[in-house]
Tab-separated table of C-alpha atoms in Angstrom:
chain	number	residue	atom	x	y	z
Y	1	MET	CA	103.676	91.518	58.541
Y	2	PHE	CA	102.844	87.778	59.946
Y	3	SER	CA	106.489	87.362	59.615
Y	4	LYS	CA	107.918	90.224	62.085
Y	5	ILE	CA	105.307	89.358	64.162
Y	6	MET	CA	106.048	85.742	64.640
Y	7	THR	CA	109.786	86.905	64.188
Y	8	ARG	CA	109.706	88.954	67.622
Y	9	LEU	CA	107.405	86.469	69.222
Y	10	PHE	CA	110.089	83.770	69.250
Y	11	SER	CA	112.796	86.213	69.785
Y	12	ARG	CA	110.884	87.271	72.848
Y	13	ARG	CA	110.435	83.218	73.403
Y	14	ALA	CA	114.136	82.932	72.840
Y	15	ALA	CA	115.062	85.295	75.329
Y	16	LEU	CA	112.946	84.094	78.148
Y	17	ALA	CA	114.567	80.396	77.995
Y	18	ALA	CA	118.051	81.930	77.917
Y	19	LEU	CA	116.875	84.203	81.461
Y	20	LEU	CA	115.199	80.928	82.241
Y	21	GLY	CA	118.205	79.103	81.798
Y	22	LEU	CA	120.578	81.416	83.164
Y	23	THR	CA	118.509	81.893	86.186
Y	24	GLY	CA	118.686	77.459	86.847
Y	25	LEU	CA	122.394	78.166	86.295
Y	26	PHE	CA	123.054	80.897	88.975
Y	27	GLY	CA	120.847	78.935	91.483
Y	28	LEU	CA	118.018	81.602	91.136
Y	29	ALA	CA	115.150	79.468	90.162
Y	30	ALA	CA	112.167	79.435	92.970
Y	31	ALA	CA	112.519	76.911	95.275
Y	32	PRO	CA	109.917	73.875	95.099
Y	33	ALA	CA	106.181	74.733	97.089
Y	34	GLN	CA	106.715	73.051	100.486
Y	35	ALA	CA	103.766	72.610	102.708
Y	36	ASP	CA	102.953	75.369	105.067
Y	37	PRO	CA	104.384	73.985	108.414
Y	38	SER	CA	102.574	76.110	110.305
Y	39	LEU	CA	99.420	74.390	110.056
Y	40	SER	CA	98.084	71.882	113.217
Y	41	PRO	CA	95.568	69.448	113.513
Y	42	VAL	CA	93.057	70.371	116.515
Y	43	HIS	CA	90.145	68.723	117.557
Y	44	ILE	CA	86.967	70.284	118.186
Y	45	TRP	CA	85.014	68.709	120.983
Y	46	ALA	CA	81.763	70.315	121.332
Y	47	SER	CA	78.722	70.719	118.793
Y	48	GLN	CA	77.699	73.618	116.591
Y	49	VAL	CA	80.545	75.946	117.133
Y	50	ARG	CA	80.322	78.857	115.447
Y	51	VAL	CA	83.190	80.274	113.427
Y	52	ARG	CA	83.700	83.610	113.521
Y	53	ASP	CA	85.084	86.548	111.548
Y	54	CYS	CA	87.409	87.609	114.558
Y	55	ALA	CA	88.583	87.092	117.894
Y	56	SER	CA	85.657	87.637	120.221
Y	57	THR	CA	81.708	86.898	120.034
Y	58	SER	CA	81.081	90.122	119.427
Y	59	CYS	CA	82.536	89.562	115.936
Y	60	ASP	CA	80.213	88.279	112.619
Y	61	LEU	CA	80.143	84.827	111.733
Y	62	ALA	CA	82.760	84.069	109.403
Y	63	THR	CA	80.089	81.299	107.508
Y	64	THR	CA	76.910	80.107	108.758
Y	65	GLU	CA	78.740	76.391	109.015
Y	66	GLN	CA	78.711	75.313	112.646
Y	67	VAL	CA	81.590	72.962	113.532
Y	68	THR	CA	80.509	69.409	115.487
Y	69	ASN	CA	83.092	67.175	116.639
Y	70	ALA	CA	85.891	67.510	113.920
Y	71	THR	CA	89.380	67.641	113.578
Y	72	VAL	CA	90.463	70.747	111.497
Y	73	GLN	CA	93.683	72.626	110.715
Y	74	ALA	CA	94.979	75.664	112.467
Y	75	PHE	CA	97.238	78.233	111.281
Y	76	CYS	CA	97.440	80.255	114.652
Y	77	GLN	CA	95.997	81.627	118.035
Y	78	ARG	CA	95.946	85.265	119.505
Y	79	TRP	CA	94.114	86.295	123.068
Y	80	GLY	CA	90.907	87.932	122.664
Y	81	GLY	CA	86.990	87.980	123.948
Y	82	TYR	CA	86.816	86.063	126.908
Y	83	VAL	CA	84.320	82.581	126.522
Y	84	SER	CA	82.889	80.061	129.167
Y	85	ASP	CA	81.167	77.109	128.938
Y	86	GLY	CA	80.389	75.122	132.074
Y	87	PRO	CA	83.722	74.462	133.693
Y	88	TYR	CA	85.736	75.914	131.021
Y	89	TYR	CA	86.805	79.441	130.142
Y	90	ASN	CA	89.460	80.820	128.078
Y	91	HIS	CA	90.398	84.391	126.476
Y	92	TYR	CA	92.480	82.653	123.959
Y	93	TRP	CA	90.680	81.696	120.286
Y	94	VAL	CA	92.106	79.509	117.087
Y	95	GLU	CA	92.308	80.932	113.756
Y	96	ILE	CA	90.929	77.370	111.637
Y	97	ILE	CA	90.296	75.953	108.103
Y	98	THR	CA	86.677	74.023	108.669
Y	99	PRO	CA	85.652	70.979	107.259
Y	100	GLN	CA	84.118	72.926	104.279
Y	101	HIS	CA	87.233	75.399	103.412
Y	102	HIS	CA	85.928	78.403	105.328
Y	103	LEU	CA	88.748	80.229	106.984
Y	104	GLY	CA	87.767	81.825	110.748
Y	105	TRP	CA	87.871	81.971	114.477
Y	106	VAL	CA	86.637	79.876	117.516
Y	107	SER	CA	87.049	79.774	121.416
Y	108	ALA	CA	89.866	77.681	122.226
Y	109	VAL	CA	87.434	76.796	125.057
Y	110	TYR	CA	85.698	74.463	122.188
Y	111	VAL	CA	89.802	73.345	121.228
Y	112	SER	CA	90.732	69.849	122.898
Y	113	GLY	CA	93.783	69.769	124.983
Y	114	GLY	CA	93.915	73.035	126.442
Y	115	SER	CA	93.424	74.615	129.512
Y	116	ASN	CA	91.629	76.979	131.360
Y	117	ASP	CA	92.637	80.610	130.155
Y	118	GLY	CA	95.493	78.869	128.359
Y	119	PRO	CA	96.959	78.811	124.463
Y	120	VAL	CA	95.934	75.221	123.000
Y	121	PRO	CA	99.518	73.317	122.728
Y	122	GLY	CA	100.903	72.894	119.272
Y	123	VAL	CA	99.317	75.883	117.746
Y	124	PRO	CA	102.152	78.819	117.061
Y	125	VAL	CA	100.690	81.817	119.392
Y	126	GLU	CA	100.636	85.510	118.232
Y	127	THR	CA	101.674	88.205	120.958
Y	128	ASP	CA	102.891	91.989	120.295
Y	129	ASP	CA	106.432	90.588	120.584
Y	130	SER	CA	106.242	87.204	118.980
Y	131	PRO	CA	107.255	86.085	115.367
Y	132	VAL	CA	103.954	84.621	114.866
Y	133	TYR	CA	101.631	86.448	112.642
Y	134	CYS	CA	97.862	85.517	112.331
Y	135	GLU	CA	96.494	85.669	108.727
Y	136	TYR	CA	93.740	87.724	109.480
Y	137	VAL	CA	90.369	87.054	107.660
């Protein structure tokens, strides 16, 4: 009985090895993992910026973590709820990874480099007509 099981196991391993060898021979092997080119570093200039589940202040918080004067990675941005703070205002929201590795949305008002009601430069913009697709939380 043990011999039969071992024979099956070895024959399955041999078949798998042959398949992998053929896959490599014909160029069908998976490509090595690449870094995600859609990540862009952005700087949050304000203090205690809340991170939300979606692109609106009416959304729940994605985390209790608040971002203060930090550079974070951004996936993309999209038009969302209006936010103003002093002379700054914007409808764009940026999807980020926080310093504590939470995924969520912050208003572009708090991201350096943009203009009032304009997207943040260097971060892909999702629109109804664009190929950019934000990875929703």
